[in-house]
Amino acid sequence: MSTAVAFLGTRRTLRVVERNTRSYLRMWPAFLTGFLEPVFYLFSIGIGVGALVGRLPGPNGPVDYDQFVAPAMMAAAAMNGCVFDTTFNFFFKYKYAKTYDGMLATPLGVDDVVRGELTWALLRSMIHSAVFLATMWAMGLTPSGWGVLALPAAALIGFGFAGAGLGLTTYMRSWFDFDYVQLAIIPLFLFSATFFPLAQYPDALGWLVRLSPLYQGVAIERALVLGDPSPVLLAHGAYLVAMGWVGQRVAGRRLGRMLQP
Amino acid sequence: MSDAPVRAAGPGWASWSDALPLLRVTEREARVWGRYWHTSVLTGVLMPLLFLGAMGVGLGGLVDDNQGTVQGVRYLAFVAPGILAATALQSASGDSLWPVMAGIKWVRTFHAAAATPLSPGQVYGGYVTWIGIRLCLNAALFVAVAALLGGVPSPWGVLAVPAAALGGLAFAAPLVAYSAGQDSDLSFPIIMRVAVMPMFLFSGTFFPVDQLPDWLEPLARVTPLWHAVELCRGATTGSSSLAGALGHTAFLVAVVAVGCAWGVRTFRRRLAS
Amino acid sequence: MPASTPRTGRRSAPAPDTAPDDAPLIQAKALTKRFGSYVAVDGVDFAVRRGEVFGFLGPNGAGKTTTMRMIACVSPVTDGELRVLGMNPASDGPAIRSRLGVVPQEDNLDAEMTVWDNLLIYGRYFGLPVSVIRERAAELLAFARLDDRRDSRVDPLSGGMKRRLTIARSLINRPELVLLDEPTTGLDPQARHALWERLYRLKREGVTLVLTTHYMDEAEQLCDRLVIMDEGRIVAEGSPRQLIDRHSTREVVELRFAQPEQQDAALPLLGGTGDRVEPVADRVLIYTAHGDDTAAHVAAQGVHPDSVLVRRSSLEDVFLLLTGRSLDE
Ligand SMILES: Nc1ncnc2c1ncn2[C@@H]1O[C@H](COP(=O)(O)OP(=O)(O)OP(=O)(O)O)[C@@H](O)[C@H]1O
Ligand SMILES: [Mg+2]
């Protein structure tokens, strides 16, 4: 039961979500354009460079390069959708805006705050993923019926990265530390078998890639979208859930110590 | 000044900035950078190299297997100048948005400079000069590494360093002017996503613009980034004609000039009104 | 002069473009500033003499900061005439600014840099050699009592420390004229008095100071002469003493009542007791030449307030009189 509460949140959790929704409604242009990045990459690399790459081997015969890249961009969309809110925004709120000090003066507790932020980030990530999946479908990039599971899979990615983001952000000291967020996201984005298959990497690097969190998401999305499900996907999913779980526990503990010392 | 300033003892960086007063603002940026350079190296140098590794080497392997060359060179050599120019654009826009808002509004450091003998135009010029210096440093490092990886077949490639910096400035000069005129940073993420990001991806960076749909191609050809990419690519592959290179340079210089005129006006309005 | 005192005074030999010693350092005639159609400063005349401390007082929005910014040559004059250090701000901005020290109403320090870097960077804006800045910065840090914070970042400093640093920074070019826009806002009483002390020292060294403030005691303490501004106009000018003599009575009787109803009931009875009767939120002020006589008169009228205080008129009384709501009635 407590697991379910942690995943779905309590009613108090929803208060936090509600607050964020309100504050975002005022910044809707920034919110809307957030969808664009993975779509642009799909067009530029998937289709533009794809014309130079030709076809790649897939699970059920060769696939066009855009079909190879699209599910990876879906995973990236799920990641991007929650990174900003759980790092920059989270840091700004607890360090400068004192948003949580205000919340904690009400019946809300630290766990509500963390779960609320997690739920909110997950929600945003799901919206990004859903829009992206719809784009893929419109472009004829969803060949298999298994593709309907791509959205729930994106939720796992969102949960994993949102939890990890919250947890790691509590270790940030100043804005300058956020360059490390960039420095983590960009290699993940470029080197998680997103734009070229594992076979392209030297063996040692290949193993490193297999450990990357985004790779778990890419592997799941690609298998589902291309119609090649297998039990291995459960292991990838478990990795993401564990990452999110640990991250949000760390965030709760450390935030509690910071806000209510 | 009523007391004649004592001349600096030796040739330090203090004395070069006496030649042109606007360099005093550049000097301030350099000193701030001197304190925080490690983070800017992360984004300014490492990020382009990561792109080069992923696109040039990783993805490049697939392209080479499929069709051998793009415009007569291996994909690594094709994409390296593209990434050079495109990441120059990206880092220039980073320097032209939030830090400018901080100088004008949040921390008001530009106001502090304008309270001294410096004029608003000099504050603008000094800041943009600093962006140009940073761009040159980043580009030089990138070209060196790309050359080691075999991405710069022609010795003319050294000219890609000033070319990339010029391309970055063609974006920074007007963008600094724009940011200085804003009252909030609400539009900044949107600029990054609907202007910088599409330019980054579609201005001939990763694939030739003639592959774009017919209605989009002319649009790509008027972006400053396309001219910068062409200029850099002409240099690193040694394939440029003199006339072509001059044409692209003239276009970029013209954009910088317009940006500067706009910038001086905006800074005057914001710092002395 | 003790060794630690910074030599912040002006040089003995003025530069050739400086006005003669008896000419005003700042001269404004019908000085006007409009923002669009809004008139922020409405044709003011004033002159600041060399070596004096000159104050601008006035309620929020009176136009003090706008006037200071015009003097600092960072805001073009719309109309009228302004000469600063004998020069024209429109054409000689850089030359004037190189001899000014400016403390803006809002601090604009380099937040991510250290205390010392801030002095260095600002000094470099004036083109001072680093060796000279190093020497002066050490003196100024002592002056601002920030020597032990030399290498800490500015961001985490307290508001008062930042203010002191801004003031120290404004002196890095050894200005002849220092403009201080609300220099002590946000300072604790001790820091305020310490700053007054330092401003006196600058004055003794021959530096001319122009300041704005909302603290009447500060104006009374510091200013040789001051003007009171309201809605862009100057409504009074003179030394603190002259202003009190001219615009207020010698003494003031303050009556406090336990209940507002009692105050309302007493008001009609107080009519003839003094030169002016001024009800404010929680008390009644009676302006009069002889406070004790007036207090006796009040008692004779059968008014028995909770407390009766007889005091001398202050600048605050002048300020309320000239800018308060009662003036409009
Ligand atoms: N840049 C500007 N654009 C438009 N109006 C302005 C500008 N600067 C000042 N004003 C207006 O001019 C008037 C005078 O402002 P100013 O800042 O000079 O007042 P002040 O006397 O310094 O007040 P305070 O005591 O609150 O600092 C105000 O009504 C203000 O809104
Ligand atoms: Mg003011």
Tab-separated table of C-alpha atoms and ligand atoms in Angstrom, chain C residues 59-66 68 105 181-182 212 214, ligand 2:
chain	number	residue	atom	x	y	z
C	59	PRO	CA	8.515	61.316	-0.492
C	60	ASN	CA	8.711	58.253	-2.770
C	61	GLY	CA	8.504	59.229	-6.407
C	62	ALA	CA	9.436	62.870	-5.768
C	63	GLY	CA	12.157	62.718	-8.433
C	64	LYS	CA	15.277	62.452	-6.256
C	65	THR	CA	16.820	59.470	-8.017
C	66	THR	CA	15.967	60.928	-11.409
C	68	MET	CA	20.780	62.224	-9.178
C	105	GLN	CA	19.911	53.424	-4.808
C	181	ASP	CA	21.304	57.735	-3.299
C	182	GLU	CA	19.881	56.562	0.033
C	212	THR	CA	19.236	61.576	-0.760
C	214	HIS	CA	14.377	59.280	3.975
D	2	MG	MG	14.990	57.045	-5.403
